[in-house]
Short mmCIF file of C-alpha atoms in Angstrom, two decimals:
data_model
loop_
_atom_site.label_atom_id
_atom_site.label_comp_id
_atom_site.label_asym_id
_atom_site.label_seq_id
_atom_site.Cartn_x
_atom_site.Cartn_y
_atom_site.Cartn_z
CA MET A 27 106.48 97.94 132.94
CA LYS A 28 103.05 99.92 134.47
CA THR A 29 104.72 103.39 133.49
CA GLN A 30 105.78 101.49 129.78
CA ASN A 31 102.41 100.40 129.37
CA LEU A 32 100.61 103.71 130.63
CA ARG A 33 103.36 105.85 127.78
CA THR A 34 101.64 103.27 125.61
CA ILE A 35 97.93 104.05 126.28
CA LEU A 36 98.61 108.01 126.15
CA LEU A 37 100.76 108.17 122.68
CA THR A 38 97.98 105.95 121.54
CA ILE A 39 95.22 108.54 122.53
CA CYS A 40 97.10 111.63 121.64
CA CYS A 41 97.57 109.41 118.25
CA VAL A 42 93.67 108.86 117.58
CA SER A 43 93.21 112.07 118.71
CA TYR A 44 95.25 113.13 116.43
CA LEU A 45 93.79 111.91 113.34
CA LEU A 46 90.18 112.81 114.47
CA VAL A 47 91.44 116.41 114.51
CA GLY A 48 92.60 116.61 111.29
CA ALA A 49 90.06 114.80 109.72
CA ALA A 50 87.31 117.70 111.10
CA ILE A 51 89.65 119.77 110.00
CA PHE A 52 89.79 118.52 106.26
CA SER A 53 86.68 117.89 106.48
CA ALA A 54 85.39 121.42 107.34
CA LEU A 55 87.93 123.29 104.56
CA GLU A 56 87.61 120.72 101.90
CA TYR A 57 83.66 119.42 101.87
CA ASP A 58 81.84 122.21 100.53
CA PHE A 59 84.26 122.93 97.79
CA ASP A 60 84.04 119.40 96.98
CA GLN A 61 80.25 118.89 97.19
CA ALA A 62 79.84 122.86 94.68
CA VAL A 63 82.01 120.66 91.81
CA HIS A 64 80.15 117.61 92.31
CA GLU A 65 76.80 119.94 91.73
CA ASN A 66 78.25 122.14 88.86
CA MET A 67 79.39 118.68 86.88
CA THR A 68 76.34 117.13 87.30
CA ARG A 69 74.59 120.51 85.46
CA ILE A 70 77.23 120.01 82.86
CA ARG A 71 76.19 116.43 82.23
CA ASP A 72 72.40 117.15 82.24
CA ARG A 73 72.53 120.42 79.72
CA LEU A 74 74.64 118.56 77.10
CA THR A 75 72.94 114.65 76.93
CA LYS A 76 69.84 117.24 76.34
CA LYS A 77 70.96 119.33 74.01
CA TYR A 78 73.04 116.49 71.70
CA ASN A 79 70.15 114.10 72.72
CA ILE A 80 73.15 111.68 74.07
CA SER A 81 71.61 108.49 75.28
CA GLU A 82 72.75 107.50 78.92
CA GLU A 83 74.90 104.37 77.65
CA ASP A 84 76.78 107.15 75.40
CA LEU A 85 77.74 108.87 77.11
CA ASN A 86 79.45 106.49 79.85
CA LEU A 87 81.78 105.29 76.84
CA TRP A 88 82.36 109.07 75.81
CA LEU A 89 83.89 109.33 79.32
CA LYS A 90 85.15 106.06 79.07
CA PHE A 91 87.48 106.78 76.48
CA LEU A 92 88.59 110.35 77.44
CA ASP A 93 89.27 108.57 80.84
CA ASN A 94 91.65 106.05 78.93
CA LYS A 95 92.90 108.80 76.10
CA ALA A 96 94.16 110.67 79.02
CA ASN A 97 95.73 107.19 80.80
CA ILE A 98 97.54 106.66 77.74
CA ASP A 99 98.60 110.41 76.17
CA ALA A 100 100.36 110.11 79.37
CA ASP A 101 102.09 106.91 79.92
CA LEU A 102 103.03 107.27 76.54
CA TYR A 103 107.09 107.67 76.67
CA GLN A 104 106.08 105.78 81.41
CA TRP A 105 107.55 102.46 80.22
CA SER A 106 110.52 104.01 78.14
CA PHE A 107 114.08 102.49 80.57
CA PRO A 108 114.12 106.51 82.12
CA GLY A 109 110.34 106.53 83.20
CA SER A 110 110.90 102.55 84.35
CA VAL A 111 113.46 104.00 86.40
CA TYR A 112 111.47 106.58 87.94
CA PHE A 113 108.30 103.76 88.49
CA ALA A 114 111.21 101.73 90.39
CA THR A 115 112.12 104.82 92.76
CA THR A 116 108.60 105.44 93.18
CA VAL A 117 108.04 101.79 94.13
CA ILE A 118 110.26 101.02 96.36
CA THR A 119 110.42 104.50 98.49
CA THR A 120 106.65 103.76 99.07
CA ILE A 121 105.75 107.05 97.16
CA GLY A 122 103.31 105.29 95.39
CA TYR A 123 101.87 107.96 93.14
CA GLY A 124 99.31 105.96 91.42
CA HIS A 125 100.43 107.96 88.08
CA THR A 126 101.21 104.76 86.35
CA VAL A 127 100.41 100.73 87.25
CA PRO A 128 101.76 97.34 85.76
CA LYS A 129 97.96 96.47 83.54
CA THR A 130 99.59 93.00 82.86
CA ASP A 131 99.45 90.40 85.24
CA ARG A 132 103.16 89.60 85.20
CA GLY A 133 103.85 93.27 85.01
CA LYS A 134 101.82 93.26 88.84
CA SER A 135 103.21 89.78 89.54
CA PHE A 136 106.86 90.75 89.79
CA CYS A 137 105.55 94.36 90.76
CA MET A 138 104.57 92.27 94.43
CA LEU A 139 108.11 90.39 94.24
CA TYR A 140 110.12 93.82 93.62
CA ALA A 141 108.41 95.93 96.09
CA ALA A 142 108.74 92.96 98.81
CA VAL A 143 111.92 93.25 98.15
CA GLY A 144 113.27 96.83 97.56
CA ILE A 145 111.29 98.38 100.41
CA PRO A 146 112.81 97.37 102.87
CA LEU A 147 116.02 97.27 101.46
CA ALA A 148 115.59 101.30 100.39
CA LEU A 149 113.71 101.60 104.12
CA THR A 150 116.85 100.52 105.94
CA MET A 151 119.80 102.44 103.07
CA PHE A 152 117.41 105.80 104.19
CA GLN A 153 117.33 104.97 107.78
CA SER A 154 121.65 104.22 108.28
CA ILE A 155 122.16 106.87 106.09
CA GLY A 156 120.13 109.38 108.18
CA GLU A 157 121.71 107.97 111.44
CA ARG A 158 124.98 108.30 109.75
CA LEU A 159 124.45 111.94 108.88
CA ASN A 160 122.80 112.51 111.84
CA THR A 161 126.16 111.68 113.84
CA PHE A 162 127.84 113.52 111.64
CA LEU A 163 126.49 116.57 112.68
CA ALA A 164 127.08 116.42 116.09
CA HIS A 165 130.69 115.27 115.14
CA ILE A 166 130.40 118.65 113.52
CA PHE A 167 129.46 120.68 116.19
CA ARG A 168 131.85 119.10 119.25
CA ARG A 169 134.21 120.65 116.81
CA VAL A 170 132.43 123.98 116.72
CA LYS A 171 131.92 124.55 120.09
CA LYS A 172 135.52 123.09 121.03
CA ARG A 173 136.81 125.36 118.69
CA PHE A 174 135.33 128.14 120.29
CA GLY A 175 136.10 127.08 123.89
CA MET A 176 133.01 125.89 125.47
CA LYS A 177 133.38 124.06 128.52
CA ASN A 178 130.61 121.30 127.71
CA THR A 179 131.95 120.24 124.11
CA GLU A 180 129.03 117.22 124.21
CA VAL A 181 126.29 117.05 120.99
CA SER A 182 123.96 114.13 121.54
CA ASN A 183 121.99 112.79 118.33
CA THR A 184 119.21 114.86 119.70
CA ALA A 185 120.82 117.62 121.12
CA ASN A 186 118.03 120.85 120.27
CA MET A 187 120.56 121.99 117.40
CA VAL A 188 120.89 118.97 115.98
CA VAL A 189 117.00 118.13 115.22
CA LEU A 190 117.36 122.11 114.14
CA PHE A 191 120.24 122.01 111.79
CA GLY A 192 118.15 118.76 110.11
CA LEU A 193 114.61 120.77 109.86
CA PHE A 194 116.57 123.74 107.72
CA CYS A 195 118.07 121.13 105.87
CA MET A 196 114.57 119.60 105.24
CA VAL A 197 113.33 123.59 104.41
CA VAL A 198 116.09 124.16 101.76
CA THR A 199 115.69 120.87 100.07
CA VAL A 200 111.98 121.46 99.86
CA CYS A 201 112.32 125.33 98.69
CA SER A 202 114.92 123.93 96.18
CA GLY A 203 112.88 121.09 94.76
CA ALA A 204 110.41 124.32 93.96
CA PHE A 205 111.92 125.76 92.09
CA ILE A 206 113.45 123.36 89.90
CA PHE A 207 109.87 121.42 89.48
CA SER A 208 108.61 124.95 88.78
CA TYR A 209 110.57 125.66 85.94
CA TYR A 210 110.72 122.58 84.41
CA GLU A 211 106.42 121.70 84.62
CA LYS A 212 105.59 125.05 84.64
CA TRP A 213 103.76 124.55 88.00
CA SER A 214 103.16 127.45 90.22
CA TYR A 215 105.86 127.67 92.76
CA PHE A 216 103.16 126.89 95.69
CA GLN A 217 102.47 123.87 93.54
CA SER A 218 105.78 122.87 93.00
CA LEU A 219 106.00 123.41 96.95
CA TYR A 220 103.27 120.93 98.03
CA TYR A 221 104.41 118.45 94.95
CA CYS A 222 108.14 118.05 96.91
CA PHE A 223 106.50 117.94 99.96
CA ILE A 224 104.03 115.43 98.88
CA THR A 225 107.25 113.51 97.70
CA VAL A 226 109.90 113.83 100.52
CA THR A 227 107.08 112.52 103.07
CA THR A 228 106.26 109.39 101.00
CA ILE A 229 102.63 110.80 100.97
CA GLY A 230 102.43 110.26 97.37
CA PHE A 231 98.65 111.83 96.42
CA GLY A 232 99.77 111.16 93.10
CA ASP A 233 97.54 114.98 92.10
CA TYR A 234 101.04 116.35 90.87
CA VAL A 235 104.03 114.27 89.45
CA ALA A 236 106.34 115.59 87.55
CA LEU A 237 107.31 113.82 84.31
CA GLN A 238 104.06 113.65 82.95
CA ASP A 239 103.37 115.54 80.15
CA ALA A 240 103.94 113.82 77.22
CA ARG A 241 103.50 117.30 74.92
CA GLU A 242 106.66 118.61 75.86
CA ALA A 243 109.07 115.33 75.26
CA ARG A 244 110.61 115.92 79.00
CA PHE A 245 112.02 112.00 79.03
CA ASP A 246 115.43 112.53 78.87
CA GLY A 247 118.29 111.88 81.14
CA THR A 248 118.98 115.02 82.67
CA TYR A 249 115.24 116.16 83.97
CA VAL A 250 114.87 112.39 85.20
CA GLY A 251 118.47 112.46 86.63
CA ILE A 252 117.47 115.99 88.84
CA SER A 253 114.06 113.76 89.83
CA LEU A 254 115.43 110.70 91.16
CA LEU A 255 118.23 112.97 92.95
CA PHE A 256 115.73 115.18 94.18
CA ILE A 257 114.17 111.81 95.11
CA PHE A 258 116.67 110.03 96.98
CA PHE A 259 118.38 113.52 99.24
CA GLY A 260 114.98 114.54 99.71
CA LEU A 261 114.16 111.20 101.94
CA THR A 262 117.82 111.00 103.15
CA ILE A 263 117.58 114.40 105.17
CA VAL A 264 113.67 113.36 105.93
CA GLY A 265 114.50 109.38 106.93
CA SER A 266 117.78 112.34 108.96
CA VAL A 267 114.92 114.26 110.62
CA MET A 268 112.11 112.41 110.97
CA ASN A 269 114.42 110.37 113.17
CA GLN A 270 115.60 112.79 115.30
CA LEU A 271 112.06 113.79 115.95
CA ALA A 272 111.32 110.35 117.30
CA LEU A 273 114.13 110.47 119.18
CA ARG A 274 113.23 113.47 121.20
CA LEU A 275 110.42 112.31 121.66
CA LEU A 276 111.11 108.97 122.95
CA THR A 277 113.66 111.18 125.71
CA ALA A 278 110.63 113.50 126.46
CA SER A 279 108.51 110.47 127.46
CA GLN A 280 111.40 108.46 129.27
CA ALA A 281 112.32 111.47 131.57
CA LYS A 282 109.10 111.09 133.44
CA GLU A 283 110.42 107.70 134.59
CA PRO A 284 110.48 107.93 138.59
CA VAL A 285 113.81 108.73 139.78
CA GLU A 286 114.61 106.90 142.42
CA GLN A 287 113.57 103.56 140.56
CA LEU A 288 115.96 104.39 138.13
CA ILE A 289 118.71 105.29 141.27
CA HIS A 290 118.14 102.34 142.62
CA ASP A 291 118.46 100.05 138.87
CA GLY A 292 122.36 102.41 138.37
CA PRO A 293 123.02 103.22 134.52
CA ARG A 294 122.30 100.81 131.75
CA CYS A 295 125.96 99.95 130.12
CA ASP A 296 126.18 101.06 126.41
CA LYS A 297 126.49 97.24 125.46
CA CYS A 298 123.46 95.57 126.85
CA SER A 299 120.17 96.91 128.29
CA TRP A 300 121.21 95.31 132.07
CA CYS A 301 121.88 98.28 134.43
CA ARG A 302 124.48 97.33 136.61
CA PRO A 303 127.43 98.68 138.62
CA ILE A 304 130.31 101.67 137.18
CA ASN A 305 132.66 99.63 137.75
CA ASP A 306 131.75 96.84 136.13
CA PHE A 307 131.16 98.01 132.90
CA ASP A 308 133.95 96.85 130.85
CA SER A 309 132.82 93.51 131.64
CA CYS A 310 129.87 93.12 129.73
CA GLU A 311 129.02 91.23 126.83
CA PRO A 312 127.04 92.78 123.92
CA TYR A 313 123.79 92.50 124.25
CA SER A 314 121.87 91.22 121.27
CA GLU A 315 118.66 92.25 121.39
CA TYR A 316 119.47 95.41 120.68
CA SER A 317 116.92 95.70 117.19
CA THR A 318 118.08 99.53 116.16
CA THR A 319 120.15 101.96 116.71
CA LEU A 320 117.22 103.99 117.09
CA LEU A 321 117.07 102.25 120.75
CA LYS A 322 121.29 102.79 121.61
CA ASN A 323 120.92 106.20 120.84
CA PHE A 324 118.12 106.15 123.45
CA GLU A 325 118.97 104.61 126.04
CA GLU A 326 121.89 105.94 125.41
CA GLU A 327 120.96 110.11 125.36
CA ILE A 328 119.13 108.60 129.03
CA CYS A 329 121.07 106.76 131.31
CA PHE A 330 124.63 107.87 130.43
CA THR A 331 123.89 111.62 130.39
CA THR A 332 121.22 111.09 133.62
CA TYR A 333 123.54 109.35 135.76
CA LYS A 334 126.50 111.15 134.76
CA GLY A 335 125.19 113.70 136.94
CA LEU A 336 124.21 111.59 139.77
CA HIS A 337 127.67 109.57 140.17
CA LYS A 338 129.30 113.45 140.11
CA LYS A 339 127.42 114.93 142.80
CA ARG A 340 127.38 111.35 144.84
CA ALA A 341 131.49 111.82 144.36
CA SER A 342 131.92 115.33 145.61
CA ILE A 343 129.38 114.43 148.64
#
């Protein structure tokens, strides 16, 4: 228990430190540019108000008009059925670009209810698909190793080759999507790459959003379908990779447990969380407090892999 508490404290300290360091770097990179833009806009505003003798009240009214006009132009097709499908996708996947929002009370009420049900459903779906994908990749690598006559054909869901292949698939997905959106949206490749990464990681800043230029009239079923396919496929791949990395981090931290204590307790059964003798595994009943497959995979990775070698070593002695 003390070791687990210490591990939790260390992970929290690392996360907070990472957050603060990142904030310092972002501030150093963006602050000067942002201040320069603000000063330039202030100079332009003062020059125009003086040149055309515009009062502060009229200027604020004009700025409000321009802002509303831009939103209306962008929302011209947003609430058509294809646009609504795109919006609903950004809700349940927690991307939340902010490009389109409900403006009526009834729309806002339904959005809250829809998100409350849809978000857990979508997250569960992506997690389940990601786990199945990891299992499938591990099975493929086992067959490949067996095909090449390797003695050790065991490959877990958190093996290095599975993690690296998942990262490779993630990179290919983001880079391929960048080509597609660069073609349709007329963005530079780097802008499209940035949009794809921000989308599949569900950050969703909203500074770049597909299907927003009403002048191009691209709200046809083909492009909307391509956009939705990229979002769902990309989130599945990223969910798989994040699941693998989380398991690797848990495995690395658990490996620091004292070996003597683990040997004393014995290996854990794959059906329960209690340590039992090797010959008593078949008598175990399924343990009901397993909340996620991640925990189960984690315990299998740590306990069975470790103790299998230990007991073989004891038997040989």
